[in-house]
Tab-separated table of C-alpha atoms in Angstrom:
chain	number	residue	atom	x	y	z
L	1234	UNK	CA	-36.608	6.205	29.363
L	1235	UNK	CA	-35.621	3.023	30.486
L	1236	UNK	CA	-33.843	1.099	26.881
L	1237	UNK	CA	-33.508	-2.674	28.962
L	1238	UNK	CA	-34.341	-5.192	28.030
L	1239	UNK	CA	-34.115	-3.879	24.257
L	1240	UNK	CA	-36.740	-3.827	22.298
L	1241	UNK	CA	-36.096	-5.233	18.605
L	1242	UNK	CA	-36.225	-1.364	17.460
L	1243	UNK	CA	-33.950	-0.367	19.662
L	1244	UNK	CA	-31.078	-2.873	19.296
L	1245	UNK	CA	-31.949	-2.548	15.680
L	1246	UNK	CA	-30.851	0.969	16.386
L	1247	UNK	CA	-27.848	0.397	18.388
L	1248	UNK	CA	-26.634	-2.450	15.606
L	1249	UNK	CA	-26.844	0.380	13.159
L	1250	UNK	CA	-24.834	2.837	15.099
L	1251	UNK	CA	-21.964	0.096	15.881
L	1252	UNK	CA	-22.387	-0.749	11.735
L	1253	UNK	CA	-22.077	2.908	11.414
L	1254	UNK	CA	-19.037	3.564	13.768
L	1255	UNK	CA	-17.569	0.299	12.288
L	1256	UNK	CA	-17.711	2.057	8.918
L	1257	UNK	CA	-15.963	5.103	9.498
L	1258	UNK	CA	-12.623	2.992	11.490
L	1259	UNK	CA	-9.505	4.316	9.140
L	1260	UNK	CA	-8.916	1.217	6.899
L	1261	UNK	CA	-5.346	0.907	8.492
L	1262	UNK	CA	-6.577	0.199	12.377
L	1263	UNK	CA	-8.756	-2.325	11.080
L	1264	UNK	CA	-5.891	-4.083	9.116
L	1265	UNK	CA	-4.071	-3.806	12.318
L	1266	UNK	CA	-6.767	-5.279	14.665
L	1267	UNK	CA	-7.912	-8.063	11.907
L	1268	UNK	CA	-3.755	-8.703	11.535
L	1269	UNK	CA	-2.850	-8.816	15.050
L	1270	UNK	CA	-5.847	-10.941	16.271
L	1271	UNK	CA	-5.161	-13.397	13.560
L	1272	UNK	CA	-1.744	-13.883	14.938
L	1273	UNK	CA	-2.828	-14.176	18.518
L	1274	UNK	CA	-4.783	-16.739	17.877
L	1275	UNK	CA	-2.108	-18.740	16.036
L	1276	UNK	CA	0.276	-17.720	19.023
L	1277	UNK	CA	-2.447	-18.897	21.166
L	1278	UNK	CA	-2.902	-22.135	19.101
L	1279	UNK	CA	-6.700	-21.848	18.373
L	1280	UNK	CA	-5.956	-22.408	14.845
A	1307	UNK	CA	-29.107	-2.411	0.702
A	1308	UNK	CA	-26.312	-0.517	2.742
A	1309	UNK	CA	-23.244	-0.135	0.125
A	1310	UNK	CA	-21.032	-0.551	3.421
A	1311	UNK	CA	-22.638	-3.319	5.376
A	1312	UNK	CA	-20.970	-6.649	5.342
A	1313	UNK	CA	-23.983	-7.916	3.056
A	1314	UNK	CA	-23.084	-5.034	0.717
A	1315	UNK	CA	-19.272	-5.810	0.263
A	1316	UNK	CA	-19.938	-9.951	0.141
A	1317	UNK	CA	-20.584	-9.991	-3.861
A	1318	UNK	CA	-17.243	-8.466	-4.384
A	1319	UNK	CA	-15.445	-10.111	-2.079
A	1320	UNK	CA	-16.575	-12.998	-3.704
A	1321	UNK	CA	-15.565	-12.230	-6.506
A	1322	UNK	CA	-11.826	-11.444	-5.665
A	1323	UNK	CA	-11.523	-14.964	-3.745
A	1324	UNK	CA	-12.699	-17.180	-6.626
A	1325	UNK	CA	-10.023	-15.012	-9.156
A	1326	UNK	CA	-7.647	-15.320	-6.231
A	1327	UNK	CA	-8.353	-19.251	-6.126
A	1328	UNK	CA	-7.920	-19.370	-10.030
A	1329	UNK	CA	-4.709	-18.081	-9.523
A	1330	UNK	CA	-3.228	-19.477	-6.816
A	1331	UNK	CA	-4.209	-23.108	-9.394
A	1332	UNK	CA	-2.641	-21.659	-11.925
A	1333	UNK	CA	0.276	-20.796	-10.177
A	1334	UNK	CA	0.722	-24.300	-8.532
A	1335	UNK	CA	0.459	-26.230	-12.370
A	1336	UNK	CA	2.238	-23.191	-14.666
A	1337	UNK	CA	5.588	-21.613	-13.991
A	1338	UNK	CA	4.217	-18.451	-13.336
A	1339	UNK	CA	3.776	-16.767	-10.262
A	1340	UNK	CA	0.288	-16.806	-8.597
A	1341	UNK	CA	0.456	-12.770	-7.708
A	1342	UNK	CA	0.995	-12.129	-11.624
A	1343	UNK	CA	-1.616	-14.278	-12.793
A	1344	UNK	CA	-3.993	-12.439	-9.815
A	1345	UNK	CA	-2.839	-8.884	-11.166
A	1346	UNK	CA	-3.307	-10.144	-15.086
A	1347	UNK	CA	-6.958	-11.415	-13.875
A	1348	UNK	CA	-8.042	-8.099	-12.101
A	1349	UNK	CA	-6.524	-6.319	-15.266
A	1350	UNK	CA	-8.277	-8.682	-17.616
A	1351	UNK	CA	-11.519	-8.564	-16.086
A	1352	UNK	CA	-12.067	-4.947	-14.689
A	1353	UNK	CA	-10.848	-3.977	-19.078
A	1354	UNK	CA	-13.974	-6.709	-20.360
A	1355	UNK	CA	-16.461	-6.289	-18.104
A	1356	UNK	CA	-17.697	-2.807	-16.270
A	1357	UNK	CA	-18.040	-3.796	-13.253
A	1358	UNK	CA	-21.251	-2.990	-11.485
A	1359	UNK	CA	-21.839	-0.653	-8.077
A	1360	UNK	CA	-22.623	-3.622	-6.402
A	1361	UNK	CA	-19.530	-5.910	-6.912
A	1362	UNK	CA	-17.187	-2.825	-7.251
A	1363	UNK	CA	-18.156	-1.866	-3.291
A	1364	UNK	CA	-17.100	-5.163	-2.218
A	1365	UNK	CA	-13.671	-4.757	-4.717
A	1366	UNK	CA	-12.683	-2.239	-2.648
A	1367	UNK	CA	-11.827	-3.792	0.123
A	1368	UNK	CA	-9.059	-5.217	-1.538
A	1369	UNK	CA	-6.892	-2.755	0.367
A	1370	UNK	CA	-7.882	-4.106	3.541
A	1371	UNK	CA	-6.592	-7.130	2.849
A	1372	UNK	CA	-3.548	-6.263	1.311
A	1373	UNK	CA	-2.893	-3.962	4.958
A	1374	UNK	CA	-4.095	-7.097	7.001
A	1375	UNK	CA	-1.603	-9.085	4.602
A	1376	UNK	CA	1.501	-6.703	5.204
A	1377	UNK	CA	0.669	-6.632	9.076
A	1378	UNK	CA	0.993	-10.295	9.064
A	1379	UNK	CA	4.747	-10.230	6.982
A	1380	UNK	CA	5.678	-9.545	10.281
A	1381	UNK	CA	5.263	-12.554	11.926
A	1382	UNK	CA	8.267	-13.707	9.415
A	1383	UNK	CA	10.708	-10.574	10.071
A	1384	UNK	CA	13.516	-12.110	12.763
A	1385	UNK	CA	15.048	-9.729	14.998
A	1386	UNK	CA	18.593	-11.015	13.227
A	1387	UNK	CA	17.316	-9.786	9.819
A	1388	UNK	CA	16.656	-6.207	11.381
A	1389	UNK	CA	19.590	-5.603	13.370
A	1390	UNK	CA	21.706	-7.133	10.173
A	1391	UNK	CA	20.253	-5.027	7.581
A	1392	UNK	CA	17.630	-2.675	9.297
A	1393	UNK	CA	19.881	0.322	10.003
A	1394	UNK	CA	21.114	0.039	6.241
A	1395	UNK	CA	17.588	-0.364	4.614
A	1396	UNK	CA	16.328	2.794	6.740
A	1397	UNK	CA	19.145	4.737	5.507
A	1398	UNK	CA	18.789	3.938	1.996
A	1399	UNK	CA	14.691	4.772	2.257
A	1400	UNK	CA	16.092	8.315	3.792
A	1401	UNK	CA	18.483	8.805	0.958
A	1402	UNK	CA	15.860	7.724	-1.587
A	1403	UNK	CA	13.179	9.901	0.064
A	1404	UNK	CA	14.999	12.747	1.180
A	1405	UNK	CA	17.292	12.759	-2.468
A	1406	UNK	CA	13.853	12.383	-4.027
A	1407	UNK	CA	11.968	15.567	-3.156
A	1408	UNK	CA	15.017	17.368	-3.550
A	1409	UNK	CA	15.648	16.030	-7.524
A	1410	UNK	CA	11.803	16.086	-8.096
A	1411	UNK	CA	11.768	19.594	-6.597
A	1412	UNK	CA	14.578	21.064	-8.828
A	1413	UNK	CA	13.495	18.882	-12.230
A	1414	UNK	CA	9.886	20.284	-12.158
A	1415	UNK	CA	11.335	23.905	-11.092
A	1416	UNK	CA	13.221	23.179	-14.611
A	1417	UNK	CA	10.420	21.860	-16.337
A	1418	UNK	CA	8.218	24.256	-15.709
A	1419	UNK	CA	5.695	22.511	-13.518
A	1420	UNK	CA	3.598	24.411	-11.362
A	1421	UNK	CA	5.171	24.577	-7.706
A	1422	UNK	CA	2.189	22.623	-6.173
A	1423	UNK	CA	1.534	19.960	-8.857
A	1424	UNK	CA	5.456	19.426	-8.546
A	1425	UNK	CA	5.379	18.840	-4.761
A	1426	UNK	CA	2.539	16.744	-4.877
A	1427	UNK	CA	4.057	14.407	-7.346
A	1428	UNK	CA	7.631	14.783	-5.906
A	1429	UNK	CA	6.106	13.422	-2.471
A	1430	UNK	CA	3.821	10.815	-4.369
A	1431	UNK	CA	7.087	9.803	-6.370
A	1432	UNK	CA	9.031	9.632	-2.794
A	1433	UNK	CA	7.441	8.067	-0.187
A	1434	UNK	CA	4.212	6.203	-0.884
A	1435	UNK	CA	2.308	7.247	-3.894
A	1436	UNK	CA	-1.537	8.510	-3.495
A	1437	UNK	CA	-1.077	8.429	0.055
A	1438	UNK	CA	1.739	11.174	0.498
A	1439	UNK	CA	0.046	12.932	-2.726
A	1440	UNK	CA	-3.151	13.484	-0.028
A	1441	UNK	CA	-1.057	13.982	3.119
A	1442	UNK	CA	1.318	16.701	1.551
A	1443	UNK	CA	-1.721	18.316	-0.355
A	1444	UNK	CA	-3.452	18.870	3.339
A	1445	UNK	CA	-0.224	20.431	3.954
A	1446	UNK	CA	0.442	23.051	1.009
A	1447	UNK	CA	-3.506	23.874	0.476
A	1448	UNK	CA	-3.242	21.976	-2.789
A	1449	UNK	CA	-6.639	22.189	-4.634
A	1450	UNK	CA	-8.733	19.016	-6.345
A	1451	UNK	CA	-7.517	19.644	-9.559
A	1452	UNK	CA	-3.687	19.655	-8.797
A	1453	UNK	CA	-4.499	16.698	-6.477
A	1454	UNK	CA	-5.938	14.875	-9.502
A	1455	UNK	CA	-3.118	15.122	-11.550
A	1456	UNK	CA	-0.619	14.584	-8.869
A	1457	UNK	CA	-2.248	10.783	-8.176
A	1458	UNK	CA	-3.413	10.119	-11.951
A	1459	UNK	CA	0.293	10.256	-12.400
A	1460	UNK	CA	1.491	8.431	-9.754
A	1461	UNK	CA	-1.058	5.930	-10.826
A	1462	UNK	CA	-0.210	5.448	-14.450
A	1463	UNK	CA	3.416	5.175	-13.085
A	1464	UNK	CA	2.025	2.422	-10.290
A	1465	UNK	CA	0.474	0.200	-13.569
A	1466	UNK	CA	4.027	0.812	-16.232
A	1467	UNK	CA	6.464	0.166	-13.435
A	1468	UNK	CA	4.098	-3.032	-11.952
A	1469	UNK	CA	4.784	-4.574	-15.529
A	1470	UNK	CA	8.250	-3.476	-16.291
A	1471	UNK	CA	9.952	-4.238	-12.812
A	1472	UNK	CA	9.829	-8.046	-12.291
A	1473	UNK	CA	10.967	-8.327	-15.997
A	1474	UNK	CA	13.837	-6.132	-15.445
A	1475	UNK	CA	14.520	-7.592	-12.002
A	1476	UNK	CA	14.825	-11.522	-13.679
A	1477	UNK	CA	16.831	-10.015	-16.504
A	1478	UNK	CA	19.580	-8.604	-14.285
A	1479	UNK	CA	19.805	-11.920	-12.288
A	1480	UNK	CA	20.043	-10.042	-8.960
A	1481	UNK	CA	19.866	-12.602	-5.301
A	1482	UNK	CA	15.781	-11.955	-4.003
A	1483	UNK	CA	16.863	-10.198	-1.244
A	1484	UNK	CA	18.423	-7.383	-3.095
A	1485	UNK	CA	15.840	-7.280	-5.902
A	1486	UNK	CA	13.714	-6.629	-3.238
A	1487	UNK	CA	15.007	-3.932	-1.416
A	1488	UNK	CA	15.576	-2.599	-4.629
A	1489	UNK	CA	11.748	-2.738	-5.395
A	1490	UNK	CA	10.705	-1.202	-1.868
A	1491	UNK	CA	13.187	1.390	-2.363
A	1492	UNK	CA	12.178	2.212	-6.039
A	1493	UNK	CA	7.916	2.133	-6.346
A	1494	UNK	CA	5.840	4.395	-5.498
A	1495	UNK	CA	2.920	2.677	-3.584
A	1496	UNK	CA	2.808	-0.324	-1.152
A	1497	UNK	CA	0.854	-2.451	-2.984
A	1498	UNK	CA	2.775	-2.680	-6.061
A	1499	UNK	CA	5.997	-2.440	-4.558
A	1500	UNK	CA	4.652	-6.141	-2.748
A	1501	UNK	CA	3.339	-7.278	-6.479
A	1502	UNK	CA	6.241	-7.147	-7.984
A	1503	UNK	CA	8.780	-8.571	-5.081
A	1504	UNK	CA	6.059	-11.601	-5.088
A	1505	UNK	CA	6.380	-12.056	-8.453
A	1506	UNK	CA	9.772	-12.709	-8.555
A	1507	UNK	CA	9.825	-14.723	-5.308
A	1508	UNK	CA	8.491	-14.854	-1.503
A	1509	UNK	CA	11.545	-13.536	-0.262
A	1510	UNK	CA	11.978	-10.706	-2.914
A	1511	UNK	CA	8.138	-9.973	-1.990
A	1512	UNK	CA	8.935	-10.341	1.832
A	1513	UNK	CA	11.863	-7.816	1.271
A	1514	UNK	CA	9.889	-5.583	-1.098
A	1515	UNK	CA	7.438	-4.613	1.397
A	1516	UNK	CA	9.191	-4.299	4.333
A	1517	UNK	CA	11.574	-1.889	3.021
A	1518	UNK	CA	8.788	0.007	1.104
A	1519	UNK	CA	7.238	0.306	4.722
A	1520	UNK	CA	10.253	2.075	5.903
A	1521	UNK	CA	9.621	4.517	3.416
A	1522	UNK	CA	5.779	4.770	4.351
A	1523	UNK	CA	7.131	5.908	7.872
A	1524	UNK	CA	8.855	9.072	6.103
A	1525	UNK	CA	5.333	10.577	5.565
A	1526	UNK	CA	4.436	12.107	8.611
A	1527	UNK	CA	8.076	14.330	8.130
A	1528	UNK	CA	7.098	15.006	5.362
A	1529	UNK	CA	4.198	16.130	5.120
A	1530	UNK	CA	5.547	18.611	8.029
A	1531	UNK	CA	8.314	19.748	6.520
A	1532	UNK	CA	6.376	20.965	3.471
A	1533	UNK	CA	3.625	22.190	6.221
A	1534	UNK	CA	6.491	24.300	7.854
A	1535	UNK	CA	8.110	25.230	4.411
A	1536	UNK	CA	4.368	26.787	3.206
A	1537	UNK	CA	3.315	28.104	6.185
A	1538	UNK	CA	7.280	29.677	6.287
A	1539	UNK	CA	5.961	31.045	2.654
A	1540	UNK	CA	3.027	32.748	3.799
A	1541	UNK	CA	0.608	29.333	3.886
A	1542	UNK	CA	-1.205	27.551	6.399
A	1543	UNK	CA	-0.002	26.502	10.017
A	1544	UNK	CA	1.148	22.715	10.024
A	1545	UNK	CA	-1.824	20.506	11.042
A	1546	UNK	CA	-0.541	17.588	13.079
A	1547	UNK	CA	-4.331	16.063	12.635
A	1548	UNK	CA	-3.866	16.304	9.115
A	1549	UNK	CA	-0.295	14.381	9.075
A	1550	UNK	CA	-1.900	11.613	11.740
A	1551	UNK	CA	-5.027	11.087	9.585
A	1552	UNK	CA	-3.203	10.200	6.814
A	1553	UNK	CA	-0.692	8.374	7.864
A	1554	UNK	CA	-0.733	4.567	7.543
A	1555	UNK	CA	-2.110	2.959	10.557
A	1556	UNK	CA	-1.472	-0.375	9.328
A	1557	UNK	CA	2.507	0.490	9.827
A	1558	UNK	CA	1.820	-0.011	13.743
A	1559	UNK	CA	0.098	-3.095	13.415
A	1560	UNK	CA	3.133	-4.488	11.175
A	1561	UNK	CA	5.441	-3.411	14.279
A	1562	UNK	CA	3.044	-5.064	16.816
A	1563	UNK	CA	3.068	-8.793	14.831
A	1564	UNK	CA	6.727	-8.311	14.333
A	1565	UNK	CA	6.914	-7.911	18.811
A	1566	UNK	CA	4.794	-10.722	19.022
A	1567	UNK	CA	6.686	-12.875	16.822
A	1568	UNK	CA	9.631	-12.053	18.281
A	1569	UNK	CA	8.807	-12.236	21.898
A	1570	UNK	CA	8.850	-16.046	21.033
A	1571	UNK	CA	4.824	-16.000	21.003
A	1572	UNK	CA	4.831	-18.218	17.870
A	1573	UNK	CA	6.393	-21.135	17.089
A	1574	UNK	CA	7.738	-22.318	13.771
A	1575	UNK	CA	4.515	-24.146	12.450
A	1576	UNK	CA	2.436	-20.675	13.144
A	1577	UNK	CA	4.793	-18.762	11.464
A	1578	UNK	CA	4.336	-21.064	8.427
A	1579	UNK	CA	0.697	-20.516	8.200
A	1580	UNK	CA	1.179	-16.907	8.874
A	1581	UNK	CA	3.058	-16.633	5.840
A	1582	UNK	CA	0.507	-18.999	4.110
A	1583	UNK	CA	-2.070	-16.941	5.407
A	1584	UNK	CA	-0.472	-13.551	4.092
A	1585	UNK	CA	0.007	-14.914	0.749
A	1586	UNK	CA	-3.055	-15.866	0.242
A	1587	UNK	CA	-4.345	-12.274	1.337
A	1588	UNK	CA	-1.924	-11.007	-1.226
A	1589	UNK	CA	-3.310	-13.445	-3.844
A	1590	UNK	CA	-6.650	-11.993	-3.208
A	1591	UNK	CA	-5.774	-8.461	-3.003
A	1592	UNK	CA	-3.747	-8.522	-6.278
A	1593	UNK	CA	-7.010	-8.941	-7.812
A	1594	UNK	CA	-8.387	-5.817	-6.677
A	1595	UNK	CA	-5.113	-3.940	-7.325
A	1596	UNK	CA	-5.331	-5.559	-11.104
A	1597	UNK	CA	-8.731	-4.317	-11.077
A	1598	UNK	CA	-8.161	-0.820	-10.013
A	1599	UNK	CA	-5.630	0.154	-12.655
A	1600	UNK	CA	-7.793	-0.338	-15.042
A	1601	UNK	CA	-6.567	2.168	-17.993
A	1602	UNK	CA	-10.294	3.143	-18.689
A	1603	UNK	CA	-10.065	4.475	-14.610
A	1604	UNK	CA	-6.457	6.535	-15.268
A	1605	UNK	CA	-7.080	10.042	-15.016
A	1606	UNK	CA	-5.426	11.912	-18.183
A	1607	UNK	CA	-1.980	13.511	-17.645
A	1608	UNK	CA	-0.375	16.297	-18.854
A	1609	UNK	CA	3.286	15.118	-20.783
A	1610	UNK	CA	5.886	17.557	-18.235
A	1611	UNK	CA	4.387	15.998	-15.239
A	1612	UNK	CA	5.168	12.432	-17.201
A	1613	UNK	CA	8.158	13.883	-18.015
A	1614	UNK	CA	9.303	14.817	-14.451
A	1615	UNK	CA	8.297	11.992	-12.828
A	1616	UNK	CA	9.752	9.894	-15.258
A	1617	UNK	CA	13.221	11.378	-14.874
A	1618	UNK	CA	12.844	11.348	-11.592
A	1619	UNK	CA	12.233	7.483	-11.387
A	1620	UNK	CA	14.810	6.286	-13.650
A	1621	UNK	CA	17.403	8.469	-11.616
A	1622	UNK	CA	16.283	7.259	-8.064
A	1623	UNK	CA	15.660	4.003	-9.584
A	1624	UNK	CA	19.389	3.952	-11.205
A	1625	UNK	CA	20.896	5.085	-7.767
A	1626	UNK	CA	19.303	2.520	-5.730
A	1627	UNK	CA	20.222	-0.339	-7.831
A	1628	UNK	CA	24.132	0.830	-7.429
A	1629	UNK	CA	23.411	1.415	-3.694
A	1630	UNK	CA	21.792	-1.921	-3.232
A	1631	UNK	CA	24.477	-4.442	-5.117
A	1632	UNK	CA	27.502	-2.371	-3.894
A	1633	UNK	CA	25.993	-2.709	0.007
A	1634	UNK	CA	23.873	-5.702	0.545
């Protein structure tokens, strides 16, 4: 079946499987990820 | 509502920052330190009120932050501090780690402790507190109800020593840097290991963790070496998966901040608000660390366990303190 464009079900869908996937990241690569991109974009000087 | 979804977590997240603002206020106009008065808030709160599912979801979190807050310490750690004191620091955490299982071993042998209740706490008591509890217990086919008692103790120990230790450390009069390493060297988790280096001073706090994260690095061989030593016994075959799932992720994003910083990336202002930044993630988090040791939450423990890790603390502890003022 062809899924583009999306239909409102089916991103609906997809936004649940990232939330999902999101959800089961180990708590310590998301402290890493949310850590080092805050201190790129200080080194970057966007904040 | 999805407990997990971002919606889900906002209420207690909420809930953490305003405490966390409260106590960052109070710390600016009292003389006490804004990380106790966060801690003493969580404590205060979570022992009135029971909480609801719906704010305690978003509480939670407050381990993210404190990770998020450790990974950015590492914007302040110079490559002169580690090449001065780094090699020292990660032999102390060896000594204190690898002296630890050893004494906690041979005191609960004594006791009378069970042999897997007394390696779970003797790795708890060691390295990193729940964490290594889990980790070895994947490795010696520990069941729920030793794990249980294993971290209830480690626990209870996390909320005594959490009060205790910065009054002990002011009493002795001991330079920040040393009181911290003294601290990372001496606790049993991350999170109050940071609390009460914070609560002394930034640099104590700074010191605290960092060496505590040295220690954190000993789980993987250590949870091995008991995989080896039970499947040697007639156990299980080590389970590298095991060791890499538990081990703390957030160590490599510490490593990565401390590159960046010290590939000249940042300048002297960033590093500033980094550090602002972090603190205020710590303010935050102490909330939710006040919150989870809760005395209602403790798990009862039996008295030998106490007993062991207690002996086993004030020995470690004891050694450190002449290791760290006779060498720093």
């Amino acid at each position: 079946m062809n899924n583009w464009p999306p239909t409102s079900a089916g991103s609906e869908t997809a936004l649940s499987r990232i939330r999902g996937r999101l959800a089961s990241v180990d708590r310590g690569w998301k402290a890493t990820l949310l850590g080092v991109a805050i201190t790129l974009l200080y080194a970057g000087g966007v904040v | 509502m999805d407990r997990d979804s971002a919606w889900g977590v906002l209420p207690g997240l909420a809930l953490l920052a305003v405490l966390g603002v409260v106590a960052r206020e109070l710390g600016r106009i009292t003389p006490f330190s804004p990380f106790v008065v966060a801690i003493v808030a969580g404590v205060g709160v979570a022992a009135a009120v029971d909480l609801p599912g719906w704010i305690r979801t978003g509480v939670g979190q407050y381990k993210l932050l404190l990770e998020t807050g450790i990974v950015l310490l590492g914007a302040g750690l110079t490559v002169t501090q580690l090449v001065d004191t780094g090699p020292l620091v990660v032999a102390l955490a060896a000594g204190v780690v690898v002296f630890g299982v050893i004494l906690g071993e041979s005191i609960g042998r004594a006791a009378g402790v069970e042999p897997t209740t007394r390696s779970l706490l003797s790795a708890g008591a060691s390295v990193c507190g729940v964490s290594a509890v889990l980790a070895v217990a994947g490795s010696i086919s520990a069941d729920e109800a030793d794990i249980t008692y294993a971290a209830g103790t480690v626990l209870l120990f996390d909320a005594a020593t959490l009060l205790v230790f910065p009054t002990v450390g002011v009493a002795l009069g001991l330079p920040d840097p040393v009181y911290g390493v003294w601290a990372g060297l001496s606790l049993f988790s991350t999170g109050p290991a940071a609390a009460v280096g914070f609560a002394v001073s930034d640099v104590a706090g700074q010191w605290a963790t960092v060496t505590k994260l040295v220690r954190n690095t000993f789980i993987g061989v250590l949870a091995v070496g008991y995989a080896v030593h039970h499947a040697t016994a007639g156990g299980d075959r080590p389970r590298a998966r095991e060791v890499w799932y538990r081990f703390p992720k957030f160590l490599i994003g510490f490593v990565v901040v401390v590159l960046i910083a010290n590939a000249g990336l940042l300048d002297a202002g960033a590093r500033a608000s980094l550090g602002t930044v972090s603190d205020w993630l710590f303010t935050v988090a102490f909330v939710g660390l006040g919150m989870d040791l809760n005395p209602r939450r403790l798990r009862a423990t039996g008295l030998a366990p106490i007993a062991v890790v207690l002996t086993q603390f004030l020995i470690i502890t004891g050694l450190a303190y002449l290791a760290v003022t006779a060498l720093l």
